[in-house]
Amino acid sequence: MNPTGLSPHAGVAPAIPHLAIDPFSYGFFDDPYPAHQEMREAGPVVYLDAWNVYGVARYAEVYAVFNDPLTFCSSRGVGLSDFAKEKPWRPPSLILEADPPAHTRTRAVLSKVLSPAVMKRLRDGFMAAAEAKVDELVARGSFDAIPDLAEGYPLSVFPDALGLKAEGRDHLIPYASLVFNAFGPPNELRQQAIERSAPHQAYVMEQCQRDNLAPGGFGACIHAFSDSGEITPAEAPLLVRSLLSAGLDTTVYGIGAAVYCLARFPDQWERLRADPSLARNAFEEAVRFESPVQTFFRTTTRDVELGGVTIPEGEKILMFLGAANRDPRRWEQPDSYDITRKVSGHVGFGSGIHMCVGQLVARLEGEAVLTALARKVGSITMSGEPKRRYNNTLRGLESLPVTFTPA
Amino acid sequence: MTTITFIHADNRSQTVEAEDGASIMLAALTHGVDGIVAECGGNAVCATCHVYVEEAWTTKLDPVTDDEDALLDGTAAERLPNSRLSCQIKVQPALAGLVVRIPDRQS
């Protein structure tokens, strides 16, 4: 790593600001916003001495890194660990941790499995399940919106859509939490998650096998592409694993973010009640506002100029999605949750060739829950202190006690 | 700059001077044309920037790729022979005067 901050090429190059911020510390997780601002204001590219990585926190540079996947590669890992130097903790993902041309083929398969046309077929079932869940919660009145709604709803639709067996589903959230902690540095969160990973990994690898996936589900659809030759039979289980890793916990955090926003900003809740057709955009804006996926790394494949400075080959760059989504250079009143905002272009689902392949499932779930809330709930009030859940990559709550009154 | 006209589902029309090289989708967002949602931001994932291209123009556009074709099967409003995703149409001088209709819904 080259922490000198000086370009090897130019006589007079702007220095890269070195910052002492640790974006994987509990203090940062509790309130990342002052640090986000410090990084954005320090320069287009910063250097984080805590982990010897470059960082980008402004929208323009985050967007640029996402959209140049040959220079800023994923195949050396999208966490801190550099797969060129360190053995990955699990066999690398064939889509997330791959570059073109290998990525192009696997991405095409998952794009077809999770396409807009597939969502149309799922839509009525997902909407009905959300109505049933919200009916149940309105009847209860007071409950914890994280386990009972943010986890409860996706668990009621996603594992079935995937075609998973009923037994063992309690491994799903711990496995996903492990995957997202493992993108972080070797801190307490990552080490503990990996130490406890064996039973969750064993469950997941078993469920990825063709015989364990119900016909008609996403998992069986992926395996069917090995019959027609788009992927090999050995690749199919690893692509199913991608849905198990990234398809559930992310939507838990997304729905949790949306409910937390609506509970905190009653004016926006009233707008949603008055016009439930805003549900889909209200979810999207919550993804921008809270950015449930906060960060991803890339690795440079060559010396590259970015934001007026040169970054050498083989360096890790940390992209701050949450900071880009609140960059005042890109967004008006970035710290306001506004359910009518034109939110297209936010990087909460990433951008470019690696942009979340399951984003349509996430939006369908978010829209279903928020539509049901808008129709059936009169008021949402917080009935206790929210508690944060700590993860190296994901931002969200452990607990959100709320009370719903009927509409 | 190239002149592009959007016609809304209620027949209101909006004409914008679009920047060459950008997509029709981006031109709509930049100029405040409602009805082009573009949830995925132009990454060809979502099919929420659906437009109907006026018949006279359909043959002047680059043909639909396999990826766009698959996405068009999932549009919220009915897919017609002149359906396109506006993120996949690049603004260029040859398209001066292009007219596209916006469907009544995108999701």
Coordinates of C-alpha atoms in Angstrom, one line a residue:
Chain A
M1 CA 0.0 0.0 0.0
N2 CA 1.2 3.5 -0.7
P3 CA 0.0 5.9 2.0
T4 CA 2.3 8.7 0.9
G5 CA -0.5 10.5 -0.8
L6 CA 1.8 11.6 -3.6
S7 CA 1.4 10.6 -7.2
P8 CA 4.4 8.8 -8.7
H9 CA 3.7 10.5 -12.0
A10 CA 3.2 14.2 -11.6
G11 CA 5.5 16.9 -10.3
V12 CA 2.7 18.7 -8.4
A13 CA -0.1 16.4 -7.4
P14 CA -2.7 17.3 -4.8
A15 CA -2.1 15.3 -1.6
I16 CA -4.7 12.8 -0.5
P17 CA -6.1 13.7 2.9
H18 CA -5.4 11.1 5.5
L19 CA -8.2 10.6 8.0
A20 CA -8.3 8.8 11.3
I21 CA -11.9 7.7 10.9
D22 CA -12.6 4.0 11.4
P23 CA -15.8 3.2 9.5
F24 CA -16.1 -0.2 11.1
S25 CA -16.2 0.9 14.7
Y26 CA -19.2 1.0 17.0
G27 CA -19.0 4.8 17.4
F28 CA -19.1 5.2 13.7
F29 CA -22.1 2.9 13.4
D30 CA -24.0 4.8 16.1
D31 CA -23.7 8.0 14.1
P32 CA -21.9 7.9 10.8
Y33 CA -23.2 11.2 9.5
P34 CA -20.5 13.6 10.9
A35 CA -17.8 11.2 9.6
H36 CA -19.5 11.0 6.2
Q37 CA -19.5 14.8 6.0
E38 CA -15.9 15.0 7.1
M39 CA -14.8 12.5 4.3
R40 CA -16.9 14.3 1.7
E41 CA -15.5 17.7 2.6
A42 CA -11.9 16.4 2.9
G43 CA -11.7 15.7 -0.8
P44 CA -12.9 13.5 -3.7
V45 CA -10.6 10.7 -2.5
V46 CA -9.4 10.2 1.1
Y47 CA -7.1 7.7 2.8
L48 CA -8.2 5.9 5.9
D49 CA -5.2 5.1 8.0
A50 CA -7.2 2.8 10.3
W51 CA -7.2 0.1 7.6
N52 CA -4.8 1.5 5.0
V53 CA -7.5 1.9 2.3
Y54 CA -8.6 4.6 0.0
G55 CA -12.1 5.9 0.4
V56 CA -14.7 7.7 -1.7
A57 CA -17.7 9.4 -0.1
R58 CA -18.9 11.9 -2.7
Y59 CA -21.6 10.8 -5.2
A60 CA -19.6 11.5 -8.3
E61 CA -16.6 9.3 -7.3
V62 CA -18.8 6.5 -5.9
Y63 CA -20.7 6.5 -9.2
A64 CA -17.4 6.6 -11.2
V65 CA -15.9 3.6 -9.3
F66 CA -19.1 1.6 -9.7
N67 CA -19.2 2.2 -13.4
D68 CA -15.6 1.3 -14.3
P69 CA -15.6 -2.4 -13.2
L70 CA -12.5 -3.2 -15.3
T71 CA -10.4 -0.7 -13.4
F72 CA -12.1 -1.1 -10.0
C73 CA -12.5 -4.9 -10.0
S74 CA -14.6 -7.2 -7.8
S75 CA -12.8 -10.5 -8.4
R76 CA -10.2 -9.6 -5.7
G77 CA -13.1 -9.4 -3.2
V78 CA -15.6 -6.6 -2.4
G79 CA -14.6 -6.6 1.3
L80 CA -11.3 -5.5 2.8
S81 CA -9.6 -8.9 2.2
D82 CA -7.7 -9.0 -1.1
F83 CA -8.2 -12.4 -2.7
A84 CA -5.0 -11.9 -4.6
K85 CA -3.1 -12.0 -1.2
E86 CA -5.4 -13.8 1.2
K87 CA -7.5 -17.0 0.9
P88 CA -11.2 -16.0 0.9
W89 CA -13.2 -17.2 3.9
R90 CA -15.6 -19.1 1.6
P91 CA -15.5 -20.0 -2.1
P92 CA -16.0 -16.7 -3.9
S93 CA -19.3 -15.7 -5.3
L94 CA -19.6 -16.3 -9.0
I95 CA -21.4 -13.0 -9.5
L96 CA -20.6 -10.5 -6.7
E97 CA -16.9 -11.4 -6.6
A98 CA -16.4 -11.8 -10.4
D99 CA -15.5 -9.6 -13.3
P100 CA -16.5 -9.6 -17.0
P101 CA -16.5 -11.8 -19.0
A102 CA -17.1 -14.5 -16.3
H103 CA -19.6 -12.2 -14.5
T104 CA -21.6 -11.5 -17.7
R105 CA -22.8 -15.1 -18.0
T106 CA -23.8 -15.6 -14.4
R107 CA -25.4 -12.2 -14.1
A108 CA -27.5 -13.0 -17.2
V109 CA -28.9 -16.1 -15.5
L110 CA -29.9 -14.3 -12.3
S111 CA -31.3 -11.4 -14.2
K112 CA -33.7 -13.8 -16.0
V113 CA -34.6 -15.6 -12.7
L114 CA -35.4 -12.2 -11.0
S115 CA -36.8 -10.3 -14.1
P116 CA -39.7 -7.8 -14.2
A117 CA -41.8 -10.5 -15.8
V118 CA -41.2 -12.9 -12.9
M119 CA -42.2 -10.1 -10.5
K120 CA -45.5 -9.6 -12.2
R121 CA -46.3 -13.3 -11.4
L122 CA -45.3 -12.9 -7.7
R123 CA -47.0 -9.6 -7.1
D124 CA -50.5 -10.7 -6.0
G125 CA -49.1 -13.2 -3.5
F126 CA -46.6 -10.8 -2.0
M127 CA -49.3 -8.1 -1.7
A128 CA -51.7 -10.5 0.0
A129 CA -49.0 -11.8 2.4
A130 CA -48.2 -8.2 3.4
E131 CA -51.9 -7.4 4.1
A132 CA -52.2 -10.5 6.3
K133 CA -49.0 -9.6 8.2
V134 CA -50.2 -6.0 8.8
D135 CA -53.7 -7.2 9.8
E136 CA -52.1 -9.5 12.4
L137 CA -49.9 -6.6 13.8
V138 CA -52.8 -4.1 13.9
A139 CA -54.7 -6.6 16.0
R140 CA -51.7 -6.9 18.3
G141 CA -51.3 -3.2 18.7
S142 CA -47.9 -3.0 20.3
F143 CA -44.9 -5.1 19.1
D144 CA -41.3 -4.9 17.9
A145 CA -41.3 -3.8 14.3
I146 CA -37.9 -5.4 13.6
P147 CA -38.5 -9.1 14.4
D148 CA -42.3 -9.0 13.9
L149 CA -42.5 -7.0 10.6
A150 CA -39.1 -6.3 9.0
E151 CA -38.0 -9.9 9.5
G152 CA -41.4 -11.5 9.7
Y153 CA -42.7 -10.3 6.3
P154 CA -39.6 -11.3 4.2
L155 CA -39.5 -14.6 6.0
S156 CA -43.1 -15.2 5.1
V157 CA -42.5 -14.7 1.3
F158 CA -38.9 -15.0 0.3
P159 CA -37.9 -18.5 1.4
D160 CA -41.0 -19.9 -0.3
A161 CA -40.3 -17.9 -3.5
L162 CA -36.8 -19.4 -3.5
G163 CA -38.2 -22.9 -2.9
L164 CA -36.5 -23.7 0.4
K165 CA -37.5 -26.5 2.8
A166 CA -39.3 -25.4 5.9
E167 CA -36.7 -26.9 8.3
G168 CA -33.6 -24.9 9.2
R169 CA -34.8 -21.5 7.9
D170 CA -33.6 -20.0 11.2
H171 CA -30.1 -20.2 9.7
L172 CA -30.9 -17.7 7.0
I173 CA -30.6 -14.4 8.9
P174 CA -27.4 -15.5 10.8
Y175 CA -25.8 -16.6 7.5
A176 CA -26.5 -13.3 5.8
S177 CA -25.3 -11.4 8.8
L178 CA -22.1 -13.4 8.6
V179 CA -21.6 -12.7 4.9
F180 CA -22.0 -8.9 5.4
N181 CA -19.8 -8.8 8.5
A182 CA -17.1 -10.7 6.6
F183 CA -16.8 -7.9 4.1
G184 CA -15.4 -5.8 6.9
P185 CA -11.9 -5.7 8.4
P186 CA -10.6 -8.4 10.9
N187 CA -12.4 -6.7 13.8
E188 CA -14.5 -8.3 16.6
L189 CA -17.6 -8.4 14.4
R190 CA -15.9 -10.2 11.6
Q191 CA -13.9 -12.6 13.7
Q192 CA -16.8 -13.6 15.9
A193 CA -19.1 -14.1 12.9
I194 CA -16.6 -16.4 11.1
E195 CA -15.9 -18.4 14.3
R196 CA -19.6 -19.2 14.6
S197 CA -20.2 -19.7 10.9
A198 CA -19.8 -23.5 10.4
P199 CA -23.4 -24.6 11.1
H200 CA -24.8 -21.8 9.0
Q201 CA -22.5 -22.5 6.1
A202 CA -23.3 -26.2 6.2
Y203 CA -27.1 -25.5 6.1
V204 CA -26.7 -23.1 3.2
M205 CA -24.5 -25.3 1.1
E206 CA -27.0 -28.2 1.6
Q207 CA -30.0 -26.1 0.6
C208 CA -28.3 -24.9 -2.6
Q209 CA -28.4 -28.5 -4.0
R210 CA -31.0 -29.1 -6.7
D211 CA -32.8 -31.9 -4.8
N212 CA -33.6 -29.5 -1.9
L213 CA -35.2 -26.8 -4.0
A214 CA -39.0 -26.9 -4.7
P215 CA -40.1 -26.8 -8.4
G216 CA -41.0 -23.4 -9.7
G217 CA -38.9 -21.4 -7.2
F218 CA -36.0 -19.2 -7.9
G219 CA -33.6 -21.9 -6.9
A220 CA -35.0 -24.5 -9.2
C221 CA -35.0 -21.9 -12.0
I222 CA -31.3 -21.3 -11.5
H223 CA -30.6 -25.1 -11.7
A224 CA -32.7 -25.3 -14.9
F225 CA -30.2 -23.0 -16.6
S226 CA -27.6 -25.7 -16.1
D227 CA -29.7 -28.0 -18.3
S228 CA -29.7 -25.5 -21.2
G229 CA -25.9 -24.9 -20.8
E230 CA -25.9 -21.3 -19.7
I231 CA -24.1 -22.4 -16.5
T232 CA -22.6 -25.7 -15.4
P233 CA -24.2 -28.0 -12.9
A234 CA -21.3 -27.1 -10.5
E235 CA -22.0 -23.4 -10.7
A236 CA -25.8 -23.6 -10.0
P237 CA -25.5 -24.2 -6.3
L238 CA -23.2 -21.2 -5.8
L239 CA -25.6 -19.0 -7.7
V240 CA -28.4 -20.2 -5.4
R241 CA -26.1 -19.3 -2.5
S242 CA -26.0 -15.7 -3.8
L243 CA -29.8 -15.4 -3.3
L244 CA -29.4 -16.9 0.2
S245 CA -26.6 -14.5 1.1
A246 CA -28.1 -11.3 -0.4
G247 CA -31.8 -11.8 -0.8
L248 CA -33.2 -11.8 2.7
D249 CA -31.2 -9.8 5.3
T250 CA -31.0 -6.8 2.9
T251 CA -34.7 -6.6 2.6
V252 CA -35.1 -7.0 6.3
Y253 CA -32.9 -3.9 6.7
G254 CA -34.7 -2.1 3.9
I255 CA -38.1 -2.7 5.3
G256 CA -36.8 -1.8 8.8
A257 CA -35.4 1.4 7.4
A258 CA -38.7 2.4 5.9
V259 CA -40.8 1.7 9.0
Y260 CA -38.2 3.6 11.1
C261 CA -38.5 6.6 8.7
L262 CA -42.3 6.5 8.8
A263 CA -42.3 6.3 12.6
R264 CA -39.9 9.3 12.9
F265 CA -41.4 11.5 10.2
P266 CA -45.2 11.8 10.8
D267 CA -45.7 14.3 8.0
Q268 CA -44.4 11.8 5.5
W269 CA -46.5 9.1 7.1
E270 CA -49.6 11.3 6.6
R271 CA -48.7 11.8 2.9
L272 CA -48.4 8.1 2.4
R273 CA -51.8 7.4 4.1
A274 CA -53.4 10.1 1.9
D275 CA -51.9 8.5 -1.2
P276 CA -50.9 4.8 -0.9
S277 CA -49.7 4.8 -4.5
L278 CA -46.6 6.6 -3.1
A279 CA -45.6 3.4 -1.2
R280 CA -43.1 2.2 -3.8
N281 CA -41.3 5.6 -3.9
A282 CA -41.5 5.9 -0.1
F283 CA -39.6 2.6 0.2
E284 CA -37.0 3.7 -2.4
E285 CA -36.4 6.9 -0.6
A286 CA -35.9 5.0 2.6
V287 CA -33.2 3.0 0.8
R288 CA -31.5 6.2 -0.2
F289 CA -32.0 7.9 3.2
E290 CA -30.8 5.0 5.4
S291 CA -28.7 3.1 2.8
P292 CA -29.1 -0.4 4.4
V293 CA -26.0 -1.5 2.5
Q294 CA -23.5 1.1 3.6
T295 CA -20.2 0.2 1.9
F296 CA -18.5 -2.0 -0.6
F297 CA -14.8 -2.3 -1.6
R298 CA -13.2 -2.5 -5.0
T299 CA -9.6 -3.3 -5.9
T300 CA -7.6 -1.3 -8.6
T301 CA -6.3 -3.3 -11.5
R302 CA -4.0 -0.5 -12.7
D303 CA -2.7 2.9 -11.6
V304 CA -5.7 5.1 -12.0
E305 CA -6.6 8.8 -11.7
L306 CA -9.7 9.5 -9.8
G307 CA -10.9 12.9 -8.6
G308 CA -7.6 14.5 -9.6
V309 CA -5.3 12.1 -7.7
T310 CA -3.6 8.9 -8.7
I311 CA -4.3 5.6 -7.0
P312 CA -1.8 2.8 -7.6
E313 CA -2.6 -0.7 -8.8
G314 CA -3.6 -3.3 -6.2
E315 CA -5.2 -0.9 -3.7
K316 CA -8.5 -1.3 -2.0
I317 CA -11.1 1.5 -2.3
L318 CA -14.0 1.7 0.0
M319 CA -17.2 3.2 -1.4
F320 CA -19.5 4.9 1.0
L321 CA -22.9 4.4 -0.5
G322 CA -24.7 6.0 2.5
A323 CA -22.5 9.2 2.2
A324 CA -23.0 9.4 -1.6
N325 CA -26.8 9.1 -1.1
R326 CA -26.6 12.2 1.1
D327 CA -24.1 14.2 -0.8
P328 CA -25.3 17.8 -1.1
R329 CA -23.5 18.0 -4.4
R330 CA -26.1 15.6 -5.8
W331 CA -29.2 15.9 -3.6
E332 CA -31.3 18.8 -2.5
Q333 CA -31.9 18.7 1.3
P334 CA -30.2 15.3 1.5
D335 CA -30.9 14.8 5.2
S336 CA -34.7 15.0 4.7
Y337 CA -36.8 11.9 4.2
D338 CA -39.2 13.0 1.3
I339 CA -41.4 10.3 -0.1
T340 CA -42.1 12.3 -3.3
R341 CA -38.4 12.9 -4.0
K342 CA -37.2 11.9 -7.5
V343 CA -34.9 9.3 -6.1
S344 CA -33.7 7.7 -9.4
G345 CA -29.9 7.5 -9.5
H346 CA -29.3 6.8 -5.8
V347 CA -26.7 4.2 -5.2
G348 CA -28.4 2.3 -2.3
F349 CA -28.6 -0.7 -4.7
G350 CA -25.2 0.1 -6.2
S351 CA -24.8 1.0 -9.8
G352 CA -23.4 -0.4 -13.0
I353 CA -22.9 -4.1 -13.9
H354 CA -23.0 -5.2 -10.2
M355 CA -26.1 -3.3 -9.3
C356 CA -28.3 -5.4 -7.0
V357 CA -29.8 -8.2 -9.2
G358 CA -32.5 -8.7 -6.6
Q359 CA -33.6 -5.1 -6.5
L360 CA -37.0 -5.9 -8.0
V361 CA -37.8 -8.4 -5.2
A362 CA -36.7 -5.8 -2.6
R363 CA -39.0 -3.1 -4.2
L364 CA -41.9 -5.5 -4.5
E365 CA -41.6 -6.5 -0.8
G366 CA -41.1 -2.8 0.3
E367 CA -44.1 -1.7 -1.8
A368 CA -46.3 -4.5 -0.5
V369 CA -45.5 -3.7 3.1
L370 CA -45.9 0.1 2.8
T371 CA -49.1 -0.2 0.8
A372 CA -50.6 -2.4 3.4
L373 CA -49.5 0.0 6.2
A374 CA -51.0 3.0 4.3
R375 CA -54.3 1.3 3.9
K376 CA -54.7 -0.4 7.3
V377 CA -52.8 1.6 9.9
G378 CA -53.9 4.9 11.4
S379 CA -50.9 5.9 13.4
I380 CA -47.4 4.6 14.0
T381 CA -45.8 5.6 17.3
M382 CA -42.5 4.5 18.8
S383 CA -43.3 3.0 22.2
G384 CA -39.7 2.5 23.3
E385 CA -36.1 3.3 22.4
P386 CA -34.9 1.9 19.1
K387 CA -31.8 -0.3 19.5
R388 CA -29.1 -0.5 16.8
R389 CA -27.8 -3.7 15.3
Y390 CA -24.1 -3.7 14.5
N391 CA -22.8 -5.1 11.2
N392 CA -19.7 -4.2 9.2
T393 CA -21.7 -3.5 6.1
L394 CA -25.4 -3.3 6.9
R395 CA -27.0 -0.4 8.7
G396 CA -30.2 -1.0 10.6
L397 CA -31.9 -1.7 13.9
E398 CA -32.1 -4.6 16.3
S399 CA -35.3 -3.5 17.9
L400 CA -38.0 -0.9 17.1
P401 CA -40.9 -1.0 19.6
V402 CA -44.0 0.5 18.0
T403 CA -47.7 0.8 18.5
F404 CA -50.1 0.7 15.5
T405 CA -53.6 2.0 15.7
P406 CA -56.2 0.8 13.1
A407 CA -57.1 3.1 10.2
Chain B
M1 CA -28.9 19.4 -28.2
T2 CA -31.6 17.4 -29.9
T3 CA -35.4 18.1 -29.6
I4 CA -37.4 15.3 -28.1
T5 CA -41.1 15.4 -27.5
F6 CA -42.8 13.4 -24.7
I7 CA -46.6 12.8 -24.8
H8 CA -48.2 11.9 -21.5
A9 CA -51.0 9.4 -21.0
D10 CA -53.4 12.4 -20.7
N11 CA -52.1 13.7 -24.1
R12 CA -50.2 16.6 -22.5
S13 CA -47.0 17.1 -24.5
Q14 CA -43.6 18.3 -23.3
T15 CA -40.8 19.1 -25.7
V16 CA -37.3 19.3 -24.3
E17 CA -33.8 20.1 -25.7
A18 CA -32.0 16.9 -24.8
E19 CA -28.2 16.6 -24.4
D20 CA -26.6 14.4 -27.1
G21 CA -25.0 11.2 -25.8
A22 CA -27.4 10.9 -22.8
S23 CA -30.3 8.6 -22.8
I24 CA -33.9 9.6 -23.5
M25 CA -34.6 8.4 -19.9
L26 CA -32.0 10.8 -18.5
A27 CA -33.4 13.6 -20.7
A28 CA -36.8 13.1 -19.2
L29 CA -35.5 13.1 -15.6
T30 CA -33.2 16.1 -16.2
H31 CA -36.1 18.2 -17.7
G32 CA -38.7 17.2 -15.1
V33 CA -40.8 15.0 -17.4
D34 CA -43.0 12.9 -15.0
G35 CA -44.0 9.4 -15.7
I36 CA -40.5 8.0 -16.5
V37 CA -39.6 6.5 -13.1
A38 CA -36.3 4.8 -13.9
E39 CA -36.0 3.0 -10.6
C40 CA -32.7 1.3 -11.6
G41 CA -31.1 4.6 -12.8
G42 CA -30.4 3.3 -16.3
N43 CA -28.8 0.0 -15.6
A44 CA -31.3 -2.1 -17.6
V45 CA -32.7 -3.9 -14.6
C46 CA -36.2 -2.6 -14.0
A47 CA -38.4 -1.7 -17.0
T48 CA -39.8 1.5 -15.3
C49 CA -38.7 3.9 -18.1
H50 CA -41.0 2.3 -20.6
V51 CA -42.1 4.4 -23.6
Y52 CA -44.1 3.9 -26.8
V53 CA -42.1 5.3 -29.8
E54 CA -44.2 7.0 -32.5
E55 CA -44.5 4.6 -35.4
A56 CA -42.5 6.9 -37.8
W57 CA -39.4 6.6 -35.6
T58 CA -39.3 2.9 -34.7
T59 CA -37.1 1.8 -37.6
K60 CA -34.7 4.7 -37.0
L61 CA -33.6 3.4 -33.6
D62 CA -31.0 0.8 -32.9
P63 CA -32.8 -2.6 -32.6
V64 CA -34.0 -4.0 -29.3
T65 CA -31.3 -6.2 -27.7
D66 CA -32.1 -9.5 -26.1
D67 CA -31.7 -8.0 -22.6
E68 CA -34.1 -5.2 -23.4
D69 CA -36.5 -7.6 -25.0
A70 CA -36.7 -9.7 -21.8
L71 CA -37.2 -6.6 -19.7
L72 CA -40.0 -5.4 -21.9
D73 CA -41.9 -8.6 -21.1
G74 CA -42.2 -7.2 -17.6
T75 CA -43.5 -3.7 -18.2
A76 CA -46.5 -2.6 -16.0
A77 CA -48.4 -1.2 -18.9
E78 CA -49.1 -3.3 -21.9
R79 CA -46.2 -4.1 -24.2
L80 CA -46.8 -3.0 -27.8
P81 CA -44.7 -3.5 -30.9
N82 CA -43.4 0.0 -30.5
S83 CA -42.5 -0.4 -26.8
R84 CA -38.9 0.5 -25.8
L85 CA -37.0 1.3 -22.6
S86 CA -36.0 4.9 -22.8
C87 CA -32.7 4.2 -21.0
Q88 CA -31.6 2.2 -24.0
I89 CA -32.2 5.0 -26.6
K90 CA -29.3 7.4 -27.0
V91 CA -30.0 11.0 -27.8
Q92 CA -28.3 12.0 -31.1
P93 CA -28.9 14.6 -33.8
A94 CA -30.4 11.9 -36.1
L95 CA -33.3 11.7 -33.7
A96 CA -34.2 15.4 -33.8
G97 CA -38.0 15.6 -33.5
L98 CA -38.4 12.1 -32.0
V99 CA -41.8 11.7 -30.3
V100 CA -42.4 9.1 -27.6
R101 CA -45.6 8.4 -25.6
I102 CA -45.4 7.7 -21.8
P103 CA -47.6 4.8 -20.6
D104 CA -50.1 5.4 -17.8
R105 CA -48.1 3.5 -15.3
Q106 CA -44.5 2.1 -14.8
S107 CA -45.0 -0.2 -11.8

